[in-house]
PDB file of C-alpha atoms in Angstrom:
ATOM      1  CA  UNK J  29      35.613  -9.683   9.391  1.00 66.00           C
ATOM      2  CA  UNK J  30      33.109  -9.086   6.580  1.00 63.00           C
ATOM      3  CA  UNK J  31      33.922  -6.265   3.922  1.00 62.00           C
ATOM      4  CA  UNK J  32      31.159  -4.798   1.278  1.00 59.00           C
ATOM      5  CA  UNK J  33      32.805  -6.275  -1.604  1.00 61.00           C
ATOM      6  CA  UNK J  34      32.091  -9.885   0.672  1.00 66.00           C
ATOM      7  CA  UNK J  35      28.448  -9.196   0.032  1.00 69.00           C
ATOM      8  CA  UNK J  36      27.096 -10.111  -3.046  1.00 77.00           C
ATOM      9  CA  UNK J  37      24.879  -8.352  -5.215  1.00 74.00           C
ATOM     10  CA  UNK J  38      22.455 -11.260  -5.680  1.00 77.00           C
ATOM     11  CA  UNK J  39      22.539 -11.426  -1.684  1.00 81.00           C
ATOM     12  CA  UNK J  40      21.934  -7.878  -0.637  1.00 82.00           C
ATOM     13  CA  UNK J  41      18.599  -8.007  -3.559  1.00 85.00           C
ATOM     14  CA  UNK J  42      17.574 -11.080  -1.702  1.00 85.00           C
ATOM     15  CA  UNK J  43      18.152  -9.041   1.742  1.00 88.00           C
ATOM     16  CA  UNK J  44      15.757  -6.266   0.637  1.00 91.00           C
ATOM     17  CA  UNK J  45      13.366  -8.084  -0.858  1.00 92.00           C
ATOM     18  CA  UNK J  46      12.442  -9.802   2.345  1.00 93.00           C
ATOM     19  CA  UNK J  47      12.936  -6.925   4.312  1.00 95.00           C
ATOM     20  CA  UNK J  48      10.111  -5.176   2.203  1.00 95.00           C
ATOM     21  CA  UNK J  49       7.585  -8.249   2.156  1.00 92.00           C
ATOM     22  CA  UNK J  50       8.080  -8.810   6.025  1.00 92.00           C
ATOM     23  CA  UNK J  51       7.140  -4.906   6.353  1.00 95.00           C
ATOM     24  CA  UNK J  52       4.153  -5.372   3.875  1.00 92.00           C
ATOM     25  CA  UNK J  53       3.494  -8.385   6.198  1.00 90.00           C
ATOM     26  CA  UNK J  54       3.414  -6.027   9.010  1.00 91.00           C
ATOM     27  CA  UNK J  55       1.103  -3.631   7.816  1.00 92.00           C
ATOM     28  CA  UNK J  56      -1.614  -6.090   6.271  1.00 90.00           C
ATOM     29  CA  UNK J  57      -1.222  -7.451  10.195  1.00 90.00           C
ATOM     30  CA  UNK J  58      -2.038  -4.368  11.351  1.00 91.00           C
ATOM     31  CA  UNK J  59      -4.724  -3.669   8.714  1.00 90.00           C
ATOM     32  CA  UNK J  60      -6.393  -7.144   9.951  1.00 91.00           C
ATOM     33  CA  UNK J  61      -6.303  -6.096  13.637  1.00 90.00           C
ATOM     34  CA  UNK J  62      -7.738  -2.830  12.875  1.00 89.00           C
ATOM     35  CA  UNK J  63     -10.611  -4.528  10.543  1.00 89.00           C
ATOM     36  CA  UNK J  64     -11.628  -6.936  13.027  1.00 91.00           C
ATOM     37  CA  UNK J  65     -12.187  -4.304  15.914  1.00 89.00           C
ATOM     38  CA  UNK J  66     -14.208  -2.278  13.167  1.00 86.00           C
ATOM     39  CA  UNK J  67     -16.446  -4.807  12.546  1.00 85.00           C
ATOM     40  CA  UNK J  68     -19.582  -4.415  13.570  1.00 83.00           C
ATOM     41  CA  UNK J  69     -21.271  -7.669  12.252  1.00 86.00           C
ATOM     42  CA  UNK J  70     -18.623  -9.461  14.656  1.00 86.00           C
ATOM     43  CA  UNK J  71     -19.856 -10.561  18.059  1.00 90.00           C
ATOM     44  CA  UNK J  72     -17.466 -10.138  20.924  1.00 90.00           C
ATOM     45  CA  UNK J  73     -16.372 -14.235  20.954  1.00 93.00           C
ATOM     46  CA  UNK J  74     -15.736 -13.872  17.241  1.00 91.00           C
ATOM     47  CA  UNK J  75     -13.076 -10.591  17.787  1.00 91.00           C
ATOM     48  CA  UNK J  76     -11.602 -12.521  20.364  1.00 92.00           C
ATOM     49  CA  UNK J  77     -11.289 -15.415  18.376  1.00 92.00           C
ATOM     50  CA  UNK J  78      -9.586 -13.930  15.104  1.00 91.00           C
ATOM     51  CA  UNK J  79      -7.325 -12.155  17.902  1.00 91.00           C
ATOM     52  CA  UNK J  80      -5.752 -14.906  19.506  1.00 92.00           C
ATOM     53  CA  UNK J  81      -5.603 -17.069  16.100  1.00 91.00           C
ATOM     54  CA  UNK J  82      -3.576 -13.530  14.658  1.00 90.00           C
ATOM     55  CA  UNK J  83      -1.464 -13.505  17.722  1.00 88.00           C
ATOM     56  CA  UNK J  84      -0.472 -17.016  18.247  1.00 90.00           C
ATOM     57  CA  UNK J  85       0.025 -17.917  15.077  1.00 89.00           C
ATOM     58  CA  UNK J  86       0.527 -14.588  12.727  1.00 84.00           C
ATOM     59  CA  UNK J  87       1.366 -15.951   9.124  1.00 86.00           C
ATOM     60  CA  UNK J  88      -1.461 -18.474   9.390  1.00 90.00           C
ATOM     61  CA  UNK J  89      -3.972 -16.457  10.822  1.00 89.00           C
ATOM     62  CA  UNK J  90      -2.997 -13.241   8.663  1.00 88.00           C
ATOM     63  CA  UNK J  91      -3.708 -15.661   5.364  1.00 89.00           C
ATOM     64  CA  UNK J  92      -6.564 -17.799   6.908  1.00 91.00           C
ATOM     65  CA  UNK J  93      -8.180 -14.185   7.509  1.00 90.00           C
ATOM     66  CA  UNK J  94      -7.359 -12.639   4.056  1.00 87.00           C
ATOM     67  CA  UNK J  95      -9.197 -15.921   2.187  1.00 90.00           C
ATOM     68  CA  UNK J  96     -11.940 -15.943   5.104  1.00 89.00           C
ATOM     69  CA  UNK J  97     -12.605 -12.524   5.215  1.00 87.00           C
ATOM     70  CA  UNK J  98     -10.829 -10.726   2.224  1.00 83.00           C
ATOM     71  CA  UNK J  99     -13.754  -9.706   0.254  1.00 83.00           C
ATOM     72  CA  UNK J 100     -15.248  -7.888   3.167  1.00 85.00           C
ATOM     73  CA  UNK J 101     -12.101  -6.389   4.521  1.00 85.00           C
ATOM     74  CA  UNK J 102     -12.320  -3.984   1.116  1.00 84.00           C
ATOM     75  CA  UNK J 103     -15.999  -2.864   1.648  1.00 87.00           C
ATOM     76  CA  UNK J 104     -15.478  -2.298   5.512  1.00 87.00           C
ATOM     77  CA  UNK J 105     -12.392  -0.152   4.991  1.00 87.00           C
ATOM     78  CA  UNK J 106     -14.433   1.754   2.339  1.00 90.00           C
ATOM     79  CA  UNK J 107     -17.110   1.953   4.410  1.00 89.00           C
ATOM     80  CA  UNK J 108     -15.427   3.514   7.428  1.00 88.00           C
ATOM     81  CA  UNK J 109     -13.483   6.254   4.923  1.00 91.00           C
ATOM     82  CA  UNK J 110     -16.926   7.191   3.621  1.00 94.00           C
ATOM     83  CA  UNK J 111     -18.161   7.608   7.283  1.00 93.00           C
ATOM     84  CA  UNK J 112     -15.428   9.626   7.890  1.00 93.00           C
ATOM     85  CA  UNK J 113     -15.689  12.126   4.994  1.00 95.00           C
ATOM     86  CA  UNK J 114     -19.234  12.208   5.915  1.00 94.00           C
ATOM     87  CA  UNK J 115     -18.199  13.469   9.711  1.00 94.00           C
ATOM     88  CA  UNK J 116     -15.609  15.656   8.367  1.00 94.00           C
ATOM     89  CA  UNK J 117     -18.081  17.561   5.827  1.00 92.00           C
ATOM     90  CA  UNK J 118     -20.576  17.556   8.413  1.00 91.00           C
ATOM     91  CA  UNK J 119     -17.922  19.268  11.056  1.00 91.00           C
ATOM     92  CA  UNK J 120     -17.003  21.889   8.189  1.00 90.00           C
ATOM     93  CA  UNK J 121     -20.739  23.052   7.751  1.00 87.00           C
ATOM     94  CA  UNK J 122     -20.790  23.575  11.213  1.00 85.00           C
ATOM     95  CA  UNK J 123     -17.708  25.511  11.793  1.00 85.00           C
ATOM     96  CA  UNK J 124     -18.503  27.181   8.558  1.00 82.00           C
ATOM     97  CA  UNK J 125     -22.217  28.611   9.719  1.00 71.00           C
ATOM     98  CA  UNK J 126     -23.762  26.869   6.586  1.00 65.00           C
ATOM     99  CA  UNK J 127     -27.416  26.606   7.003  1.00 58.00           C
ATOM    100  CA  UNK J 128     -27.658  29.151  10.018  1.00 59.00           C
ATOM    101  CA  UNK J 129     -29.289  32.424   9.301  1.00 68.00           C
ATOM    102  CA  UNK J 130     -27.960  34.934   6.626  1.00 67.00           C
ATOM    103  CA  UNK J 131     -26.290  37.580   7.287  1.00 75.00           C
ATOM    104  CA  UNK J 132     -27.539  41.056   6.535  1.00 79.00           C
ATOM    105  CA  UNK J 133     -25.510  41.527   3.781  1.00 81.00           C
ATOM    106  CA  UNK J 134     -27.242  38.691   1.867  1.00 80.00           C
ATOM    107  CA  UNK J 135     -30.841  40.430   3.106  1.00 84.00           C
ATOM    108  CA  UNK J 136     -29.827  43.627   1.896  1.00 86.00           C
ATOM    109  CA  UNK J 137     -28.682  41.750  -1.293  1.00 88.00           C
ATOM    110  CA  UNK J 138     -31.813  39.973  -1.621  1.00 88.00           C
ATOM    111  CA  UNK J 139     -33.729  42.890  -1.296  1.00 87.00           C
ATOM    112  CA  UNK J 140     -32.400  44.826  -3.737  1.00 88.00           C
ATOM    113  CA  UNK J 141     -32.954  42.343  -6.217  1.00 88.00           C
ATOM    114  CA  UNK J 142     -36.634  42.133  -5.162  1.00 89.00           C
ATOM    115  CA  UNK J 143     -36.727  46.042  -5.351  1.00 89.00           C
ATOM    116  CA  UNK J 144     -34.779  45.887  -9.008  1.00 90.00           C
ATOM    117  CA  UNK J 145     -37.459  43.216 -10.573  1.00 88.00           C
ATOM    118  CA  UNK J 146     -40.433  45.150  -9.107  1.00 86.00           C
ATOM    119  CA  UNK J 147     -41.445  42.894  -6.551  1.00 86.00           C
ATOM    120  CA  UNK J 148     -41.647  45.288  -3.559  1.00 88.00           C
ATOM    121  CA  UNK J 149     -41.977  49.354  -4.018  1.00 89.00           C
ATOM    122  CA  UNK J 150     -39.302  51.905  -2.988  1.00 88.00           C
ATOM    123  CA  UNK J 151     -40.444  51.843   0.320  1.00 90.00           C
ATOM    124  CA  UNK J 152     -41.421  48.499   1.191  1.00 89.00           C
ATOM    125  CA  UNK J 153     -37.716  48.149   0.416  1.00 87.00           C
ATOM    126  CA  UNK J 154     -36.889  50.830   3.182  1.00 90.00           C
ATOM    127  CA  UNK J 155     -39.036  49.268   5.625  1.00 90.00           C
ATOM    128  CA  UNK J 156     -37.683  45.922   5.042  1.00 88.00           C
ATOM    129  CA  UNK J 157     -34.239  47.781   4.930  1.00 87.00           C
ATOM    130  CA  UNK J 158     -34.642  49.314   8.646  1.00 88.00           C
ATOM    131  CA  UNK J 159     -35.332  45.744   9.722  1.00 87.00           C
ATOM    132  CA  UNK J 160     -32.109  44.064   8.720  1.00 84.00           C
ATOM    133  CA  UNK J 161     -30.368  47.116   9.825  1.00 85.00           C
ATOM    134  CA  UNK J 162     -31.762  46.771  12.978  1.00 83.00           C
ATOM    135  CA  UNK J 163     -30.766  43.338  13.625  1.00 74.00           C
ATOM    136  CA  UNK J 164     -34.357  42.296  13.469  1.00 66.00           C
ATOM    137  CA  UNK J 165     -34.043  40.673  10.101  1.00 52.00           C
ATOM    138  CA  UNK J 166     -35.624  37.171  10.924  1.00 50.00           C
ATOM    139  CA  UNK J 167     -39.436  36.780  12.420  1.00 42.00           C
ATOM    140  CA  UNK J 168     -39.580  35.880  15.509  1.00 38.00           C
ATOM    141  CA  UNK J 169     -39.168  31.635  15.721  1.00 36.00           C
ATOM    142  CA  UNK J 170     -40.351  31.119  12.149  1.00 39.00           C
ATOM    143  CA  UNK J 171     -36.810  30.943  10.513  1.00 42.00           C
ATOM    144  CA  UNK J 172     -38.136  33.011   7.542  1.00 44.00           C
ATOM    145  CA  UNK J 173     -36.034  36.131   6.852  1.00 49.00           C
ATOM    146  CA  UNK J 174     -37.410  39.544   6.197  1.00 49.00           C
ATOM    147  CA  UNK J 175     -36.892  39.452   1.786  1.00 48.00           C
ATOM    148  CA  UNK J 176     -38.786  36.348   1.916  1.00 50.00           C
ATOM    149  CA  UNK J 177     -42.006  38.093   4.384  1.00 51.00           C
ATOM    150  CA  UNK J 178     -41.876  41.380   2.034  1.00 49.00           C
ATOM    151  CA  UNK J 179     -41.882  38.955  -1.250  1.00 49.00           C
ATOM    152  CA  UNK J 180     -44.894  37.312   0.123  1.00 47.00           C
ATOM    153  CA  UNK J 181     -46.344  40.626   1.581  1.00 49.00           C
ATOM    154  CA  UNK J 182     -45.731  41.633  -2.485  1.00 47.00           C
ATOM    155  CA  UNK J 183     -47.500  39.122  -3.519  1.00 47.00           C
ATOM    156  CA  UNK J 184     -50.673  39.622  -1.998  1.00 47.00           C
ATOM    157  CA  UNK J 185     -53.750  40.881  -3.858  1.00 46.00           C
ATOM    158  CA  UNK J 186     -53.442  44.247  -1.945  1.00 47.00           C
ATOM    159  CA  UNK J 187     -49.957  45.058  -3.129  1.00 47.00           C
ATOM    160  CA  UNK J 188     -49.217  47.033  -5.839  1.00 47.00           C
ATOM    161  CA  UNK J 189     -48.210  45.484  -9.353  1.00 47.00           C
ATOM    162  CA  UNK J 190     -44.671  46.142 -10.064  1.00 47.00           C
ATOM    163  CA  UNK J 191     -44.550  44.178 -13.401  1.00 45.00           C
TER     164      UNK J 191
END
């Protein structure tokens, strides 16, 4: 029967230490496997290749693909996180509505500060007003919103002046 004071300090350091390199061991393994399914560049004989020589012989293969394949193991895995932050921002515009049409509040907001520099009259700002109100804020399949038609309209030579 073995008792804690049996154990050695020196032994149980020794016991951890190995413990904690097999586990890094296991995760570069995994890291490998994951890199050489990612790999694009990699033909189908080439995955299967690195596979097998991981499997059947892991400590050789792990190293043999670290000094083979190291340097591009870094830029791959850099790579793939950038084309997921890329998807992720992408997904978050969506949900978020950026880009899509502005909401009458922003019109309205817009117009007033048209209205406040001079750029439209009192009631080109009405008109324009009773068209976001409306819901009809946006021309018909041209994507250009009703402050941006009345700040064009204002700027034609038939409109007043407001400078």
């Amino acid at each position: 029967m073995e008792l804690a004071y049996d154990y050695p300090l020196l032994s149980m350091f020794w016991t951890m230490l190995w413990f904690f390199v097999w586990i890094m061991w296991l995760i570069l393994l995994f890291r490998i496997i994951g890199d050489i399914f990612r790999d694009d560049e990699l033909s189908g004989w080439g995955k299967t290749g690195w596979m097998i020589f991981v499997v059947v012989l892991p400590f050789l293969g792990v190293f043999v693909y670290v000094i083979a394949r190291g340097k591009g193991l870094g830029r791959r895995e850099i790579d793939h996180a950038r084309a997921q932050q890329a998807e992720f921002d992408a997904y978050v515009q969506r949900a978020a509505g950026v880009g899509s049409r502005p909401s009458s509040a922003d019109e309205l907001a817009k117009l007033s500060d048209l209205r406040s520099r001079g750029d439209i009259t009192d009631e080109e700002f009405r008109r324009a007003e009773d068209l976001v109100l409306s819901g009809a804020g946006t021309a018909a399949g041209s994507g250009t919103t009703t402050a941006s038609t009345t700040a064009a309209t204002a700027s034609s030579p038939t409109a007043p002046a407001g400078h």
